[in-house]
GROMACS .gro file of C-alpha atoms in nm:
model
  245
    1MET     CA    1   4.503  19.011   2.914
    2LEU     CA    2   4.179  18.901   3.080
    3ARG     CA    3   4.259  18.542   2.994
    4VAL     CA    4   4.599  18.571   3.156
    5LEU     CA    5   4.446  18.718   3.471
    6PHE     CA    6   4.186  18.442   3.474
    7LEU     CA    7   4.460  18.178   3.448
    8THR     CA    8   4.644  18.353   3.730
    9PHE     CA    9   4.336  18.351   3.953
   10ALA     CA   10   4.270  17.989   3.860
   11PHE     CA   11   4.626  17.882   3.947
   12PHE     CA   12   4.619  18.072   4.278
   13SER     CA   13   4.273  17.940   4.369
   14TYR     CA   14   4.359  17.582   4.277
   15SER     CA   15   4.630  17.575   4.544
   16PHE     CA   16   4.367  17.640   4.812
   17GLY     CA   17   4.033  17.506   4.696
   18ALA     CA   18   4.095  17.212   4.470
   19GLU     CA   19   4.099  16.876   4.640
   20SER     CA   20   4.193  16.683   4.324
   21VAL     CA   21   4.306  16.852   4.005
   22THR     CA   22   4.319  16.669   3.674
   23ILE     CA   23   4.611  16.787   3.464
   24PRO     CA   24   4.509  16.805   3.097
   25THR     CA   25   4.726  16.656   2.824
   26MET     CA   26   4.877  16.870   2.550
   27ASN     CA   27   4.959  16.784   2.193
   28LEU     CA   28   5.198  17.032   2.034
   29ASN     CA   29   5.236  17.003   1.658
   30LEU     CA   30   5.445  17.237   1.447
   31SER     CA   31   5.281  17.284   1.109
   32ALA     CA   32   5.189  17.566   0.875
   33PRO     CA   33   4.839  17.711   0.937
   34ASP     CA   34   4.581  17.618   0.675
   35THR     CA   35   4.337  17.897   0.758
   36PRO     CA   36   4.361  18.248   0.910
   37GLY     CA   37   4.173  18.119   1.215
   38GLN     CA   38   4.448  17.868   1.288
   39LEU     CA   39   4.708  18.144   1.266
   40VAL     CA   40   4.517  18.361   1.512
   41SER     CA   41   4.482  18.069   1.753
   42SER     CA   42   4.854  17.998   1.735
   43LEU     CA   43   4.939  18.362   1.802
   44ASN     CA   44   4.699  18.369   2.097
   45ILE     CA   45   4.869  18.064   2.248
   46LEU     CA   46   5.210  18.226   2.200
   47VAL     CA   47   5.095  18.548   2.370
   48VAL     CA   48   4.934  18.360   2.660
   49LEU     CA   49   5.244  18.145   2.718
   50THR     CA   50   5.460  18.458   2.714
   51LEU     CA   51   5.240  18.643   2.960
   52LEU     CA   52   5.215  18.341   3.187
   53PHE     CA   53   5.575  18.406   3.286
   54LEU     CA   54   5.445  18.726   3.446
   55ALA     CA   55   5.165  18.546   3.632
   56PRO     CA   56   5.369  18.474   3.950
   57SER     CA   57   5.462  18.842   3.970
   58MET     CA   58   5.097  18.939   3.931
   59VAL     CA   59   5.005  18.703   4.213
   60LEU     CA   60   5.270  18.853   4.439
   61VAL     CA   61   5.146  19.211   4.391
   62MET     CA   62   4.788  19.104   4.467
   63THR     CA   63   4.874  18.948   4.803
   64THR     CA   64   5.043  19.047   5.128
   65PHE     CA   65   5.381  18.911   5.018
   66THR     CA   66   5.521  19.260   4.957
   67ARG     CA   67   5.436  19.372   5.309
   68PHE     CA   68   5.586  19.066   5.475
   69VAL     CA   69   5.914  19.057   5.285
   70ILE     CA   70   5.983  19.430   5.333
   71ILE     CA   71   5.911  19.415   5.706
   72PHE     CA   72   6.142  19.118   5.746
   73GLY     CA   73   6.411  19.309   5.559
   74PHE     CA   74   6.372  19.605   5.795
   75LEU     CA   75   6.390  19.371   6.093
   76ARG     CA   76   6.719  19.224   5.979
   77GLN     CA   77   6.864  19.570   5.918
   78ALA     CA   78   6.748  19.690   6.260
   79LEU     CA   79   6.906  19.392   6.433
   80GLY     CA   80   7.227  19.445   6.239
   81THR     CA   81   7.277  19.073   6.182
   82GLN     CA   82   7.370  19.128   5.815
   83GLN     CA   83   7.285  18.796   5.644
   84VAL     CA   84   7.114  18.626   5.939
   85PRO     CA   85   6.844  18.508   5.883
   86PRO     CA   86   6.940  18.443   5.518
   87THR     CA   87   6.740  18.610   5.245
   88GLN     CA   88   6.606  18.279   5.113
   89LEU     CA   89   6.463  18.193   5.454
   90LEU     CA   90   6.295  18.533   5.491
   91VAL     CA   91   6.144  18.506   5.143
   92MET     CA   92   6.013  18.157   5.214
   93LEU     CA   93   5.869  18.269   5.548
   94ALA     CA   94   5.697  18.562   5.374
   95MET     CA   95   5.558  18.322   5.113
   96ILE     CA   96   5.428  18.078   5.375
   97LEU     CA   97   5.256  18.359   5.567
   98THR     CA   98   5.111  18.490   5.240
   99PHE     CA   99   4.953  18.153   5.162
  100PHE     CA  100   4.823  18.137   5.520
  101VAL     CA  101   4.657  18.478   5.490
  102MET     CA  102   4.528  18.432   5.134
  103GLU     CA  103   4.387  18.081   5.183
  104PRO     CA  104   4.029  18.196   5.261
  105VAL     CA  105   4.036  18.434   4.965
  106GLY     CA  106   4.166  18.167   4.727
  107THR     CA  107   3.913  17.911   4.850
  108LYS     CA  108   3.626  18.155   4.805
  109ALA     CA  109   3.747  18.245   4.455
  110TYR     CA  110   3.777  17.880   4.358
  111ASN     CA  111   3.429  17.788   4.482
  112ALA     CA  112   3.269  18.096   4.324
  113GLY     CA  113   3.431  18.096   3.981
  114ILE     CA  114   3.676  17.819   3.898
  115LYS     CA  115   3.475  17.521   4.022
  116PRO     CA  116   3.149  17.605   3.837
  117TYR     CA  117   3.350  17.698   3.526
  118ILE     CA  118   3.518  17.355   3.524
  119ALA     CA  119   3.174  17.197   3.568
  120GLU     CA  120   3.056  17.401   3.265
  121GLU     CA  121   2.785  17.567   3.471
  122ILE     CA  122   2.889  17.925   3.387
  123GLY     CA  123   3.066  18.098   3.100
  124TYR     CA  124   3.417  18.235   3.081
  125GLU     CA  125   3.337  18.603   3.150
  126GLU     CA  126   3.112  18.522   3.446
  127ALA     CA  127   3.376  18.286   3.587
  128PHE     CA  128   3.644  18.554   3.555
  129ASN     CA  129   3.431  18.815   3.733
  130LYS     CA  130   3.333  18.580   4.015
  131THR     CA  131   3.691  18.459   4.059
  132ALA     CA  132   3.833  18.811   4.065
  133LEU     CA  133   3.573  18.948   4.309
  134PRO     CA  134   3.719  18.793   4.631
  135PHE     CA  135   4.064  18.922   4.537
  136LYS     CA  136   3.917  19.266   4.465
  137ASN     CA  137   3.741  19.272   4.802
  138PHE     CA  138   4.061  19.174   4.981
  139MET     CA  139   4.276  19.433   4.804
  140ILE     CA  140   4.025  19.715   4.853
  141ARG     CA  141   3.992  19.638   5.227
  142ASN     CA  142   4.368  19.680   5.260
  143THR     CA  143   4.400  19.981   5.027
  144ARG     CA  144   4.383  20.340   5.143
  145GLU     CA  145   4.111  20.552   4.984
  146LYS     CA  146   4.372  20.815   4.905
  147ASP     CA  147   4.576  20.570   4.696
  148LEU     CA  148   4.267  20.440   4.519
  149ALA     CA  149   4.147  20.793   4.442
  150LEU     CA  150   4.490  20.881   4.303
  151PHE     CA  151   4.463  20.636   4.015
  152PHE     CA  152   4.099  20.722   3.949
  153ARG     CA  153   4.205  21.085   3.925
  154ILE     CA  154   4.491  21.001   3.690
  155ARG     CA  155   4.255  20.804   3.465
  156LYS     CA  156   3.991  21.079   3.496
  157MET     CA  157   3.727  20.821   3.585
  158GLU     CA  158   3.416  20.864   3.795
  159ASN     CA  159   3.400  20.716   4.143
  160PRO     CA  160   3.276  20.354   4.139
  161GLN     CA  161   2.951  20.252   4.301
  162THR     CA  162   3.047  19.894   4.385
  163VAL     CA  163   3.361  19.686   4.416
  164ALA     CA  164   3.282  19.518   4.085
  165ASP     CA  165   3.303  19.857   3.913
  166VAL     CA  166   3.669  19.904   4.014
  167PRO     CA  167   3.899  19.766   3.741
  168LEU     CA  168   4.198  19.554   3.837
  169SER     CA  169   4.426  19.798   3.654
  170ILE     CA  170   4.346  20.052   3.928
  171ILE     CA  171   4.314  19.825   4.230
  172ILE     CA  172   4.652  19.654   4.186
  173PRO     CA  173   4.878  19.965   4.179
  174ALA     CA  174   4.678  20.131   4.458
  175PHE     CA  175   4.706  19.814   4.669
  176VAL     CA  176   5.083  19.792   4.611
  177ILE     CA  177   5.133  20.155   4.719
  178SER     CA  178   4.928  20.099   5.033
  179GLU     CA  179   5.124  19.785   5.115
  180LEU     CA  180   5.453  19.971   5.072
  181LYS     CA  181   5.338  20.250   5.304
  182THR     CA  182   5.221  20.002   5.567
  183ALA     CA  183   5.548  19.808   5.546
  184PHE     CA  184   5.756  20.123   5.589
  185GLU     CA  185   5.545  20.233   5.887
  186VAL     CA  186   5.599  19.898   6.058
  187GLY     CA  187   5.969  19.910   5.966
  188PHE     CA  188   6.001  20.250   6.136
  189LEU     CA  189   5.840  20.114   6.453
  190ILE     CA  190   6.076  19.816   6.446
  191PHE     CA  191   6.382  20.040   6.413
  192LEU     CA  192   6.298  20.263   6.711
  193PRO     CA  193   6.377  20.028   7.006
  194PHE     CA  194   6.693  19.897   6.841
  195LEU     CA  195   6.805  20.252   6.762
  196VAL     CA  196   6.767  20.340   7.130
  197ILE     CA  197   6.989  20.044   7.224
  198ASP     CA  198   7.253  20.160   6.973
  199MET     CA  199   7.246  20.515   7.111
  200VAL     CA  200   7.274  20.398   7.473
  201VAL     CA  201   7.567  20.169   7.393
  202ALA     CA  202   7.741  20.443   7.192
  203SER     CA  203   7.699  20.693   7.478
  204ILE     CA  204   7.841  20.446   7.732
  205LEU     CA  205   8.141  20.371   7.512
  206MET     CA  206   8.212  20.741   7.461
  207SER     CA  207   8.190  20.808   7.834
  208MET     CA  208   8.439  20.526   7.893
  209GLY     CA  209   8.676  20.664   7.630
  210MET     CA  210   8.635  20.365   7.399
  211MET     CA  211   8.568  20.570   7.087
  212MET     CA  212   8.761  20.333   6.860
  213LEU     CA  213   8.539  20.035   6.950
  214PRO     CA  214   8.245  19.998   6.707
  215PRO     CA  215   7.918  20.039   6.904
  216VAL     CA  216   7.743  19.788   6.677
  217MET     CA  217   7.972  19.512   6.796
  218ILE     CA  218   7.862  19.569   7.156
  219SER     CA  219   7.495  19.646   7.092
  220LEU     CA  220   7.431  19.344   6.867
  221PRO     CA  221   7.419  19.085   7.150
  222PHE     CA  222   7.190  19.311   7.353
  223LYS     CA  223   6.953  19.361   7.058
  224ILE     CA  224   6.936  18.988   6.996
  225LEU     CA  225   6.877  18.926   7.368
  226VAL     CA  226   6.593  19.181   7.382
  227PHE     CA  227   6.434  19.036   7.066
  228VAL     CA  228   6.445  18.684   7.210
  229LEU     CA  229   6.316  18.787   7.554
  230ILE     CA  230   6.006  18.957   7.411
  231ASP     CA  231   5.948  18.659   7.177
  232GLY     CA  232   5.992  18.891   6.881
  233TRP     CA  233   5.894  18.656   6.599
  234ASN     CA  234   5.568  18.561   6.766
  235LEU     CA  235   5.489  18.923   6.849
  236LEU     CA  236   5.578  19.058   6.505
  237ILE     CA  237   5.402  18.795   6.295
  238GLY     CA  238   5.095  18.796   6.518
  239ASN     CA  239   5.053  19.172   6.487
  240MET     CA  240   5.121  19.171   6.112
  241ILE     CA  241   4.850  18.913   6.046
  242ALA     CA  242   4.608  19.081   6.288
  243ALA     CA  243   4.648  19.410   6.100
  244ILE     CA  244   4.533  19.254   5.772
  245LYS     CA  245   4.165  19.314   5.710
   0.00000   0.00000   0.00000
């Protein structure tokens, strides 16, 4: 499992810190193992290749992608534009912002662990710990103490003294919970002004006796107009990035 995490950190850090990456060649031969050691090596490769399919998901839950994509989903629901912007565009925008926010973390992880490991200056375990440390620091800064304490209490573990003492198996779920809470808080704040517009339009239609006319049909142009006038995308994205520690 540690090897899979190390490969995940290496892949994520390469995208930020590596100026030129040499892709190694692979020679895959299918033959019966001659010794037990060869069988163990083959099984390890099979397990690593299987778990590598989960690596992108692990990267997503260790970054701000969850927060961004949920907030954008709330924004589209609040506007009432149904499939505009399309889901693919919102996901790509969330991914681009995630890479923008995580670039310093990935660069620091690459320079601290991956680069000296490739140069054979440090061993595997030291490289893993140094690569994981920037990600740990980032996740802990954006994790509530209450969420972190929850998983320590479930595991019945003592409180850590340093960031290095906090295992990734506790940081990751606590970070995801904190990101979900933050995203829902921002989503609630996004809904409020648009809800007021819907209520005002519905009240005006009822006072005019137009009860059969859907209020959403009338309020949608006003909500889009308000969002454009306040430069909503600039305001929302700027505040979301500023809130990340």
